[in-house]
Amino acid sequence: MAPTKELVEAAYQALATGDRAEVEKYWAEDMRWLVPGNHQLAGWWEGLDGFFGFMEQVGKLSGGSFVMTRSAILLGDEWSADVSHNVGTRVTAKDGSTSPYDRLEIDVVHLLRWRDDKVIEGRGAIFGDGTTQFNQFWSQLATDATRVGA
């Protein structure tokens, strides 16, 4: 069965709860997620446990500030694509100061593949200078809170 707009929204709302039982209603145990870029979170996250690990890191690194707001959802036979506005903040220096890389505000497309009303694979796509912003935002920090690998 093809995904619906309501199903896509319900899947993202389940993620927002952080409740594993709720998430399992919409995200398959054997799912995989590809994070684009060249930074510490980039690459494939395998299985629901891996995906939860990814989301935990996003929350930790952004101090819980990372938010995705969907503005459009496109649907196909076993696919959905959503356009999301992603916003987050990282305070990195011990004195509370920030760098230009500590604020993220970009538009992203998530391509989701569905089976039996559950997401089995997701991929993110970022365009233009959003890719650079994303890489810098998630770049690693040295012990003195300076950025490395940006």
Coordinates of C-alpha atoms in Angstrom, one line a residue:
M1 CA 0.0 0.0 0.0
A2 CA 1.2 3.5 -0.9
P3 CA 2.1 5.8 2.0
T4 CA -0.3 8.7 2.7
K5 CA 0.4 12.2 4.0
E6 CA -1.2 11.2 7.3
L7 CA 1.1 8.2 7.6
V8 CA 4.2 10.3 6.9
E9 CA 3.1 12.9 9.5
A10 CA 2.3 10.2 12.1
A11 CA 5.7 8.6 11.6
Y12 CA 7.5 11.9 12.3
Q13 CA 5.2 12.6 15.2
A14 CA 6.1 9.2 16.7
L15 CA 9.8 10.1 16.4
A16 CA 9.1 13.4 18.3
T17 CA 7.7 11.4 21.2
G18 CA 10.9 9.4 21.7
D19 CA 8.7 6.5 22.8
R20 CA 10.1 3.4 21.2
A21 CA 6.8 1.6 21.2
E22 CA 5.2 4.5 19.3
V23 CA 8.1 4.7 16.9
E24 CA 7.9 1.0 16.1
K25 CA 4.4 1.5 14.8
Y26 CA 5.9 3.4 11.8
W27 CA 9.6 2.6 11.6
A28 CA 10.8 -0.9 10.8
E29 CA 13.2 -2.7 13.1
D30 CA 15.5 -3.4 10.2
M31 CA 15.3 0.1 8.8
R32 CA 18.4 2.1 7.7
W33 CA 19.0 5.8 7.5
L34 CA 21.6 7.7 5.4
V35 CA 22.8 11.1 6.8
P36 CA 24.5 13.1 4.0
G37 CA 27.7 15.0 4.5
N38 CA 31.3 14.8 5.8
H39 CA 31.0 15.0 9.6
Q40 CA 30.7 12.8 12.7
L41 CA 27.1 11.9 12.0
A42 CA 27.4 11.2 8.3
G43 CA 26.8 7.8 6.8
W44 CA 24.5 4.8 7.2
W45 CA 22.8 4.2 10.6
E46 CA 21.6 0.6 10.6
G47 CA 18.5 -0.8 12.3
L48 CA 16.1 0.9 14.6
D49 CA 18.7 0.8 17.4
G50 CA 21.2 2.6 15.2
F51 CA 18.6 5.2 14.2
F52 CA 17.8 5.8 17.9
G53 CA 21.6 6.2 18.5
F54 CA 21.7 8.8 15.7
M55 CA 18.7 10.7 17.1
E56 CA 20.3 10.6 20.6
Q57 CA 23.5 12.2 19.2
V58 CA 21.5 14.9 17.3
G59 CA 19.7 15.7 20.6
K60 CA 23.0 15.7 22.6
L61 CA 25.0 17.8 20.1
S62 CA 22.2 20.4 19.6
G63 CA 21.3 20.6 23.3
G64 CA 17.8 19.4 22.3
S65 CA 17.3 22.4 20.0
F66 CA 17.2 20.6 16.7
V67 CA 13.7 20.9 15.1
M68 CA 12.4 19.8 11.7
T69 CA 9.3 21.4 10.3
R70 CA 7.7 19.8 7.2
S71 CA 6.4 22.2 4.5
A72 CA 5.6 19.7 1.7
I73 CA 5.0 15.9 1.3
L74 CA 5.2 14.1 -2.0
L75 CA 3.9 10.5 -2.4
G76 CA 4.6 7.6 -4.7
D77 CA 3.9 3.8 -4.7
E78 CA 6.4 2.9 -2.0
W79 CA 8.0 6.2 -1.5
S80 CA 7.5 9.6 0.2
A81 CA 9.6 12.7 0.0
D82 CA 9.2 15.5 2.4
V83 CA 10.6 19.0 2.4
S84 CA 11.7 20.0 5.9
H85 CA 13.1 23.2 7.4
N86 CA 15.7 22.2 9.9
V87 CA 16.8 24.5 12.7
G88 CA 19.2 24.0 15.5
T89 CA 21.8 25.6 17.8
R90 CA 25.1 24.4 19.3
V91 CA 26.8 26.3 22.1
T92 CA 30.3 25.0 21.9
A93 CA 32.6 27.2 23.9
K94 CA 32.9 26.8 27.7
D95 CA 32.4 30.5 28.1
G96 CA 29.1 30.3 26.2
S97 CA 30.3 32.1 23.1
T98 CA 29.3 30.8 19.7
S99 CA 30.8 30.6 16.3
P100 CA 29.2 31.2 12.9
Y101 CA 28.8 27.4 12.6
D102 CA 26.7 27.1 15.8
R103 CA 23.4 28.0 14.1
L104 CA 21.9 25.7 11.5
E105 CA 18.9 26.7 9.4
I106 CA 18.5 24.8 6.1
D107 CA 16.0 23.1 3.9
V108 CA 16.2 19.4 3.5
V109 CA 14.5 16.7 1.5
H110 CA 14.0 13.3 3.1
L111 CA 13.3 10.4 0.8
L112 CA 11.5 7.5 2.7
R113 CA 10.9 4.0 1.4
W114 CA 7.9 2.2 2.9
R115 CA 6.9 -1.4 3.4
D116 CA 3.8 -2.5 5.2
D117 CA 3.1 1.1 6.4
K118 CA 6.6 1.4 8.0
V119 CA 9.7 3.2 6.9
I120 CA 12.4 0.7 5.8
E121 CA 14.9 3.3 4.5
G122 CA 15.5 7.0 4.7
R123 CA 17.9 9.3 3.0
G124 CA 18.5 13.0 3.4
A125 CA 19.4 15.5 0.7
I126 CA 20.7 19.0 1.2
F127 CA 21.2 21.6 -1.5
G128 CA 23.6 24.4 -2.2
D129 CA 25.5 26.0 0.7
G130 CA 23.2 24.1 3.1
T131 CA 25.6 21.1 2.7
T132 CA 28.5 23.2 4.0
Q133 CA 26.4 24.6 6.8
F134 CA 25.3 21.0 7.8
N135 CA 28.9 19.7 7.7
Q136 CA 30.1 22.6 9.9
F137 CA 27.3 22.5 12.3
W138 CA 27.8 18.7 13.1
S139 CA 31.7 18.9 12.9
Q140 CA 33.6 17.5 15.8
L141 CA 34.9 19.6 18.7
A142 CA 38.3 19.3 20.4
T143 CA 38.5 19.1 24.1
D144 CA 38.9 22.9 24.3
A145 CA 35.6 23.2 22.3
T146 CA 37.2 24.4 19.1
R147 CA 36.0 22.8 15.9
V148 CA 37.9 20.1 14.1
G149 CA 37.2 18.5 10.8
A150 CA 34.8 21.1 9.6

